[in-house]
Tab-separated table of N, CA and C in Angstrom:
chain	number	residue	atom	x	y	z
A	198	UNK	N	-27.103	-2.921	35.314
A	198	UNK	CA	-25.741	-2.444	35.397
A	198	UNK	C	-24.800	-3.611	35.137
A	199	UNK	N	-23.896	-3.415	34.197
A	199	UNK	CA	-22.948	-4.451	33.825
A	199	UNK	C	-21.667	-4.272	34.636
A	200	UNK	N	-21.356	-5.243	35.461
A	200	UNK	CA	-20.146	-5.174	36.289
A	200	UNK	C	-19.101	-6.171	35.819
A	201	UNK	N	-19.195	-6.565	34.574
A	201	UNK	CA	-18.255	-7.528	34.014
A	201	UNK	C	-16.962	-6.798	33.637
A	202	UNK	N	-15.863	-7.105	34.298
A	202	UNK	CA	-14.590	-6.427	34.076
A	202	UNK	C	-13.574	-7.333	33.395
A	203	UNK	N	-14.069	-8.179	32.531
A	203	UNK	CA	-13.150	-9.054	31.806
A	203	UNK	C	-12.410	-8.250	30.746
A	204	UNK	N	-11.208	-8.702	30.373
A	204	UNK	CA	-10.475	-7.983	29.320
A	204	UNK	C	-11.173	-8.109	27.972
A	205	UNK	N	-11.047	-7.085	27.179
A	205	UNK	CA	-11.668	-7.043	25.865
A	205	UNK	C	-10.609	-7.419	24.831
A	206	UNK	N	-10.972	-8.321	23.930
A	206	UNK	CA	-10.057	-8.735	22.875
A	206	UNK	C	-10.201	-7.771	21.708
A	207	UNK	N	-9.096	-7.127	21.351
A	207	UNK	CA	-9.085	-6.212	20.219
A	207	UNK	C	-8.161	-6.803	19.166
A	208	UNK	N	-8.709	-7.065	17.991
A	208	UNK	CA	-7.916	-7.613	16.902
A	208	UNK	C	-7.230	-6.460	16.174
A	209	UNK	N	-5.903	-6.357	16.338
A	209	UNK	CA	-5.166	-5.230	15.773
A	209	UNK	C	-5.103	-5.266	14.256
A	210	UNK	N	-5.339	-6.422	13.660
A	210	UNK	CA	-5.325	-6.516	12.198
A	210	UNK	C	-6.561	-5.891	11.579
A	211	UNK	N	-7.614	-5.705	12.361
A	211	UNK	CA	-8.863	-5.151	11.826
A	211	UNK	C	-9.000	-3.649	12.066
A	212	UNK	N	-8.041	-3.055	12.761
A	212	UNK	CA	-8.085	-1.617	13.004
A	212	UNK	C	-7.448	-0.909	11.819
A	213	UNK	N	-8.164	0.011	11.216
A	213	UNK	CA	-7.652	0.778	10.083
A	213	UNK	C	-7.118	2.115	10.581
A	214	UNK	N	-5.799	2.235	10.597
A	214	UNK	CA	-5.181	3.481	11.021
A	214	UNK	C	-5.111	4.448	9.844
A	215	UNK	N	-5.205	5.746	10.110
A	215	UNK	CA	-5.021	6.710	9.024
A	215	UNK	C	-3.564	6.717	8.555
A	216	UNK	N	-3.346	7.258	7.371
A	216	UNK	CA	-2.008	7.271	6.781
A	216	UNK	C	-1.050	8.082	7.647
A	217	UNK	N	-1.530	9.157	8.240
A	217	UNK	CA	-0.656	9.980	9.079
A	217	UNK	C	-0.200	9.222	10.325
A	218	UNK	N	-1.034	8.342	10.850
A	218	UNK	CA	-0.618	7.523	11.994
A	218	UNK	C	0.406	6.482	11.570
A	219	UNK	N	0.219	5.905	10.390
A	219	UNK	CA	1.189	4.923	9.894
A	219	UNK	C	2.549	5.559	9.644
A	220	UNK	N	2.556	6.770	9.101
A	220	UNK	CA	3.835	7.427	8.848
A	220	UNK	C	4.502	7.825	10.162
A	221	UNK	N	3.724	8.127	11.177
A	221	UNK	CA	4.292	8.445	12.483
A	221	UNK	C	4.919	7.205	13.124
A	222	UNK	N	4.233	6.080	13.021
A	222	UNK	CA	4.759	4.829	13.581
A	222	UNK	C	6.009	4.395	12.832
A	223	UNK	N	5.969	4.465	11.505
A	223	UNK	CA	7.142	4.053	10.734
A	223	UNK	C	8.302	5.028	10.909
A	224	UNK	N	8.019	6.284	11.235
A	224	UNK	CA	9.091	7.236	11.538
A	224	UNK	C	9.839	6.799	12.797
A	225	UNK	N	9.114	6.345	13.785
A	225	UNK	CA	9.762	5.869	15.018
A	225	UNK	C	10.552	4.593	14.777
A	226	UNK	N	9.984	3.680	13.994
A	226	UNK	CA	10.687	2.430	13.684
A	226	UNK	C	11.938	2.715	12.862
A	227	UNK	N	11.829	3.622	11.898
A	227	UNK	CA	13.008	3.956	11.090
A	227	UNK	C	14.067	4.651	11.936
A	228	UNK	N	13.662	5.401	12.940
A	228	UNK	CA	14.629	6.018	13.844
A	228	UNK	C	15.423	4.982	14.614
A	229	UNK	N	14.755	3.923	15.046
A	229	UNK	CA	15.475	2.844	15.736
A	229	UNK	C	16.412	2.129	14.776
A	230	UNK	N	15.974	1.901	13.544
A	230	UNK	CA	16.825	1.247	12.549
A	230	UNK	C	18.042	2.112	12.232
A	231	UNK	N	17.822	3.411	12.102
A	231	UNK	CA	18.935	4.319	11.816
A	231	UNK	C	19.942	4.296	12.963
A	232	UNK	N	19.453	4.292	14.197
A	232	UNK	CA	20.352	4.332	15.348
A	232	UNK	C	21.126	3.031	15.520
A	233	UNK	N	20.449	1.897	15.347
A	233	UNK	CA	21.094	0.621	15.635
A	233	UNK	C	21.776	-0.025	14.435
A	234	UNK	N	21.421	0.348	13.206
A	234	UNK	CA	22.010	-0.294	12.027
A	234	UNK	C	22.762	0.711	11.155
A	235	UNK	N	22.080	1.757	10.708
A	235	UNK	CA	22.688	2.674	9.751
A	235	UNK	C	23.866	3.434	10.348
A	236	UNK	N	23.718	3.923	11.547
A	236	UNK	CA	24.794	4.689	12.171
A	236	UNK	C	26.059	3.854	12.385
A	237	UNK	N	25.976	2.643	12.952
A	237	UNK	CA	27.206	1.847	13.077
A	237	UNK	C	27.826	1.465	11.737
A	238	UNK	N	26.990	1.138	10.748
A	238	UNK	CA	27.524	0.789	9.427
A	238	UNK	C	28.214	1.999	8.803
A	239	UNK	N	27.596	3.168	8.904
A	239	UNK	CA	28.192	4.375	8.329
A	239	UNK	C	29.495	4.735	9.031
A	240	UNK	N	29.516	4.628	10.348
A	240	UNK	CA	30.752	4.930	11.069
A	240	UNK	C	31.859	3.946	10.725
A	241	UNK	N	31.505	2.690	10.560
A	241	UNK	CA	32.487	1.678	10.170
A	241	UNK	C	33.024	1.957	8.770
A	242	UNK	N	32.142	2.288	7.848
A	242	UNK	CA	32.581	2.610	6.490
A	242	UNK	C	33.461	3.856	6.456
A	243	UNK	N	33.100	4.863	7.224
A	243	UNK	CA	33.914	6.079	7.269
A	243	UNK	C	35.276	5.784	7.891
A	244	UNK	N	35.290	4.991	8.950
A	244	UNK	CA	36.556	4.664	9.609
A	244	UNK	C	37.497	3.932	8.663
A	245	UNK	N	36.993	2.893	8.007
A	245	UNK	CA	37.873	2.110	7.142
A	245	UNK	C	38.227	2.836	5.842
A	246	UNK	N	37.374	3.740	5.401
A	246	UNK	CA	37.692	4.454	4.162
A	246	UNK	C	38.672	5.595	4.390
A	247	UNK	N	38.784	6.089	5.612
A	247	UNK	CA	39.709	7.193	5.882
A	247	UNK	C	40.963	6.759	6.623
A	248	UNK	N	41.088	5.474	6.924
A	248	UNK	CA	42.253	5.001	7.681
A	248	UNK	C	43.531	5.143	6.860
A	249	UNK	N	43.581	4.512	5.717
A	249	UNK	CA	44.686	4.691	4.774
A	249	UNK	C	44.239	4.203	3.407
A	250	UNK	N	45.115	4.300	2.441
A	250	UNK	CA	44.758	3.974	1.062
A	250	UNK	C	44.510	2.475	0.902
A	251	UNK	N	45.271	1.656	1.590
A	251	UNK	CA	45.119	0.206	1.448
A	251	UNK	C	43.764	-0.279	1.969
A	252	UNK	N	43.343	0.228	3.130
A	252	UNK	CA	42.035	-0.190	3.650
A	252	UNK	C	40.907	0.351	2.785
A	253	UNK	N	41.085	1.551	2.231
A	253	UNK	CA	40.075	2.089	1.321
A	253	UNK	C	39.933	1.209	0.085
A	254	UNK	N	41.043	0.830	-0.509
A	254	UNK	CA	40.997	-0.021	-1.701
A	254	UNK	C	40.423	-1.396	-1.388
A	255	UNK	N	40.771	-1.956	-0.234
A	255	UNK	CA	40.203	-3.259	0.126
A	255	UNK	C	38.708	-3.151	0.406
A	256	UNK	N	38.267	-2.034	0.989
A	256	UNK	CA	36.836	-1.820	1.221
A	256	UNK	C	36.089	-1.681	-0.100
A	257	UNK	N	36.651	-0.951	-1.042
A	257	UNK	CA	36.022	-0.792	-2.357
A	257	UNK	C	35.934	-2.137	-3.065
A	258	UNK	N	36.998	-2.918	-3.022
A	258	UNK	CA	36.982	-4.241	-3.648
A	258	UNK	C	35.980	-5.167	-2.974
A	259	UNK	N	35.884	-5.082	-1.651
A	259	UNK	CA	34.933	-5.923	-0.924
A	259	UNK	C	33.499	-5.551	-1.270
A	260	UNK	N	33.210	-4.251	-1.364
A	260	UNK	CA	31.849	-3.818	-1.698
A	260	UNK	C	31.502	-4.112	-3.151
A	261	UNK	N	32.473	-4.028	-4.045
A	261	UNK	CA	32.201	-4.344	-5.449
A	261	UNK	C	31.919	-5.824	-5.647
A	262	UNK	N	32.487	-6.668	-4.825
A	262	UNK	CA	32.273	-8.099	-4.976
A	262	UNK	C	31.104	-8.643	-4.183
A	263	UNK	N	30.491	-7.840	-3.311
A	263	UNK	CA	29.438	-8.331	-2.432
A	263	UNK	C	28.146	-7.549	-2.691
A	264	UNK	N	27.263	-8.129	-3.485
A	264	UNK	CA	26.019	-7.448	-3.854
A	264	UNK	C	25.059	-7.331	-2.670
A	265	UNK	N	25.018	-8.339	-1.810
A	265	UNK	CA	24.088	-8.319	-0.673
A	265	UNK	C	24.448	-7.190	0.287
A	266	UNK	N	25.730	-7.045	0.580
A	266	UNK	CA	26.151	-5.968	1.477
A	266	UNK	C	25.901	-4.597	0.853
A	267	UNK	N	26.079	-4.495	-0.438
A	267	UNK	CA	25.803	-3.239	-1.135
A	267	UNK	C	24.318	-2.887	-1.041
A	268	UNK	N	23.455	-3.883	-1.192
A	268	UNK	CA	22.010	-3.649	-1.080
A	268	UNK	C	21.636	-3.254	0.342
A	269	UNK	N	22.247	-3.889	1.345
A	269	UNK	CA	21.972	-3.542	2.745
A	269	UNK	C	22.388	-2.102	3.027
A	270	UNK	N	23.521	-1.682	2.511
A	270	UNK	CA	23.988	-0.311	2.726
A	270	UNK	C	23.058	0.686	2.037
A	271	UNK	N	22.671	0.400	0.813
A	271	UNK	CA	21.765	1.301	0.098
A	271	UNK	C	20.407	1.350	0.801
A	272	UNK	N	19.910	0.189	1.258
A	272	UNK	CA	18.644	0.156	1.993
A	272	UNK	C	18.741	0.965	3.282
A	273	UNK	N	19.867	0.856	3.976
A	273	UNK	CA	20.042	1.602	5.223
A	273	UNK	C	20.000	3.102	4.980
A	274	UNK	N	20.628	3.542	3.923
A	274	UNK	CA	20.590	4.972	3.638
A	274	UNK	C	19.237	5.416	3.095
A	275	UNK	N	18.486	4.522	2.459
A	275	UNK	CA	17.110	4.853	2.064
A	275	UNK	C	16.213	4.992	3.294
A	276	UNK	N	16.447	4.162	4.300
A	276	UNK	CA	15.697	4.292	5.556
A	276	UNK	C	16.061	5.605	6.245
A	277	UNK	N	17.333	5.968	6.209
A	277	UNK	CA	17.749	7.262	6.760
A	277	UNK	C	17.066	8.404	6.017
A	278	UNK	N	16.968	8.302	4.698
A	278	UNK	CA	16.300	9.326	3.885
A	278	UNK	C	14.818	9.414	4.258
A	279	UNK	N	14.166	8.261	4.472
A	279	UNK	CA	12.765	8.268	4.897
A	279	UNK	C	12.625	8.946	6.255
A	280	UNK	N	13.534	8.640	7.165
A	280	UNK	CA	13.469	9.217	8.505
A	280	UNK	C	13.639	10.737	8.438
A	281	UNK	N	14.514	11.206	7.570
A	281	UNK	CA	14.708	12.648	7.411
A	281	UNK	C	13.453	13.297	6.831
A	282	UNK	N	12.882	12.697	5.791
A	282	UNK	CA	11.687	13.280	5.163
A	282	UNK	C	10.503	13.315	6.120
A	283	UNK	N	10.256	12.219	6.812
A	283	UNK	CA	9.119	12.213	7.737
A	283	UNK	C	9.400	13.091	8.951
A	284	UNK	N	10.664	13.241	9.335
A	284	UNK	CA	11.008	14.160	10.416
A	284	UNK	C	10.754	15.604	10.032
A	285	UNK	N	11.065	15.963	8.793
A	285	UNK	CA	10.768	17.315	8.307
A	285	UNK	C	9.262	17.541	8.289
A	286	UNK	N	8.516	16.516	7.905
A	286	UNK	CA	7.051	16.621	7.917
A	286	UNK	C	6.544	16.871	9.338
A	287	UNK	N	7.104	16.147	10.311
A	287	UNK	CA	6.693	16.337	11.706
A	287	UNK	C	7.090	17.729	12.215
A	288	UNK	N	8.258	18.219	11.815
A	288	UNK	CA	8.669	19.560	12.237
A	288	UNK	C	7.761	20.633	11.646
A	289	UNK	N	7.350	20.443	10.404
A	289	UNK	CA	6.420	21.396	9.786
A	289	UNK	C	5.079	21.366	10.514
A	290	UNK	N	4.639	20.173	10.890
A	290	UNK	CA	3.375	20.088	11.624
A	290	UNK	C	3.516	20.649	13.038
A	291	UNK	N	4.719	20.579	13.630
A	291	UNK	CA	4.944	21.202	14.934
A	291	UNK	C	4.871	22.721	14.853
A	292	UNK	N	5.119	23.265	13.673
A	292	UNK	CA	4.994	24.708	13.465
A	292	UNK	C	3.552	25.094	13.136
A	293	UNK	N	2.619	24.167	13.315
A	293	UNK	CA	1.181	24.369	13.093
A	293	UNK	C	0.858	24.659	11.635
A	294	UNK	N	1.612	24.043	10.737
A	294	UNK	CA	1.327	24.150	9.310
A	294	UNK	C	0.819	22.792	8.850
A	295	UNK	N	-0.371	22.748	8.315
A	295	UNK	CA	-0.940	21.496	7.829
A	295	UNK	C	-1.411	20.574	8.933
A	296	UNK	N	-2.028	21.124	9.957
A	296	UNK	CA	-2.489	20.299	11.067
A	296	UNK	C	-3.876	19.705	10.867
A	297	UNK	N	-4.620	20.186	9.896
A	297	UNK	CA	-5.964	19.649	9.699
A	297	UNK	C	-5.878	18.207	9.211
A	298	UNK	N	-6.975	17.502	9.297
A	298	UNK	CA	-6.966	16.088	8.919
A	298	UNK	C	-6.668	15.893	7.441
A	299	UNK	N	-7.243	16.726	6.594
A	299	UNK	CA	-7.000	16.559	5.159
A	299	UNK	C	-5.567	16.942	4.795
A	300	UNK	N	-5.056	18.029	5.376
A	300	UNK	CA	-3.675	18.430	5.088
A	300	UNK	C	-2.692	17.399	5.615
A	301	UNK	N	-2.977	16.833	6.764
A	301	UNK	CA	-2.115	15.794	7.323
A	301	UNK	C	-2.132	14.546	6.454
A	302	UNK	N	-3.304	14.204	5.957
A	302	UNK	CA	-3.434	13.038	5.083
A	302	UNK	C	-2.642	13.230	3.791
A	303	UNK	N	-2.804	14.387	3.164
A	303	UNK	CA	-2.119	14.633	1.896
A	303	UNK	C	-0.612	14.809	2.072
A	304	UNK	N	-0.196	15.389	3.188
A	304	UNK	CA	1.248	15.520	3.410
A	304	UNK	C	1.884	14.160	3.673
A	305	UNK	N	1.152	13.264	4.311
A	305	UNK	CA	1.668	11.907	4.520
A	305	UNK	C	1.791	11.165	3.198
A	306	UNK	N	0.782	11.292	2.351
A	306	UNK	CA	0.839	10.640	1.034
A	306	UNK	C	1.969	11.237	0.195
A	307	UNK	N	2.134	12.556	0.244
A	307	UNK	CA	3.219	13.193	-0.502
A	307	UNK	C	4.583	12.727	0.005
A	308	UNK	N	4.738	12.635	1.317
A	308	UNK	CA	6.015	12.202	1.890
A	308	UNK	C	6.351	10.784	1.471
A	309	UNK	N	5.382	9.894	1.551
A	309	UNK	CA	5.630	8.498	1.182
A	309	UNK	C	5.915	8.377	-0.313
A	310	UNK	N	5.128	9.058	-1.138
A	310	UNK	CA	5.342	8.937	-2.584
A	310	UNK	C	6.665	9.571	-3.005
A	311	UNK	N	7.029	10.703	-2.408
A	311	UNK	CA	8.319	11.318	-2.729
A	311	UNK	C	9.469	10.421	-2.286
A	312	UNK	N	9.324	9.786	-1.132
A	312	UNK	CA	10.366	8.876	-0.653
A	312	UNK	C	10.494	7.664	-1.569
A	313	UNK	N	9.382	7.093	-1.989
A	313	UNK	CA	9.436	5.919	-2.867
A	313	UNK	C	10.093	6.277	-4.196
A	314	UNK	N	9.703	7.394	-4.783
A	314	UNK	CA	10.278	7.791	-6.072
A	314	UNK	C	11.768	8.111	-5.960
A	315	UNK	N	12.137	8.885	-4.966
A	315	UNK	CA	13.547	9.263	-4.840
A	315	UNK	C	14.413	8.084	-4.419
A	316	UNK	N	13.907	7.226	-3.550
A	316	UNK	CA	14.688	6.060	-3.124
A	316	UNK	C	14.852	5.057	-4.251
A	317	UNK	N	13.808	4.871	-5.044
A	317	UNK	CA	13.951	3.939	-6.161
A	317	UNK	C	14.926	4.484	-7.196
A	318	UNK	N	14.927	5.790	-7.409
A	318	UNK	CA	15.903	6.386	-8.326
A	318	UNK	C	17.329	6.200	-7.796
A	319	UNK	N	17.530	6.478	-6.523
A	319	UNK	CA	18.857	6.315	-5.913
A	319	UNK	C	19.274	4.854	-5.930
A	320	UNK	N	18.347	3.967	-5.584
A	320	UNK	CA	18.651	2.534	-5.519
A	320	UNK	C	19.102	2.009	-6.874
A	321	UNK	N	18.337	2.313	-7.916
A	321	UNK	CA	18.674	1.780	-9.237
A	321	UNK	C	19.888	2.465	-9.843
A	322	UNK	N	20.100	3.744	-9.536
A	322	UNK	CA	21.283	4.415	-10.083
A	322	UNK	C	22.564	3.933	-9.412
A	323	UNK	N	22.507	3.566	-8.144
A	323	UNK	CA	23.704	3.063	-7.471
A	323	UNK	C	23.995	1.607	-7.805
A	324	UNK	N	22.968	0.838	-8.115
A	324	UNK	CA	23.210	-0.565	-8.463
A	324	UNK	C	23.621	-0.741	-9.920
A	325	UNK	N	23.274	0.211	-10.764
A	325	UNK	CA	23.590	0.077	-12.197
A	325	UNK	C	25.038	0.373	-12.507
């Protein structure tokens, strides 16, 4: 009988998670990013763009001259888009549609690939 109660070292880099688990984890991380970054940035942009014409024009001029801030804003909205897509996937799975392992795997791959394609299209069309 082994009575050794020492802690077991588990190397997290060697654990292979399924794609559906990765999309679930990244959905939670993107939710935190949306709450702490995207929402305040969007509210700030809406506030300054609707305050008056002068602040709107100064905001437009500031965004046109600052490529880094423009990329951060586009990235934030791409993260919001990912959060929406993976949230819809989770809601569909909550309705007991596509709960099997293969359906979950393929829906995760479809969600990620659709997000990459649509976000890259949006990203390049807004920067061009």
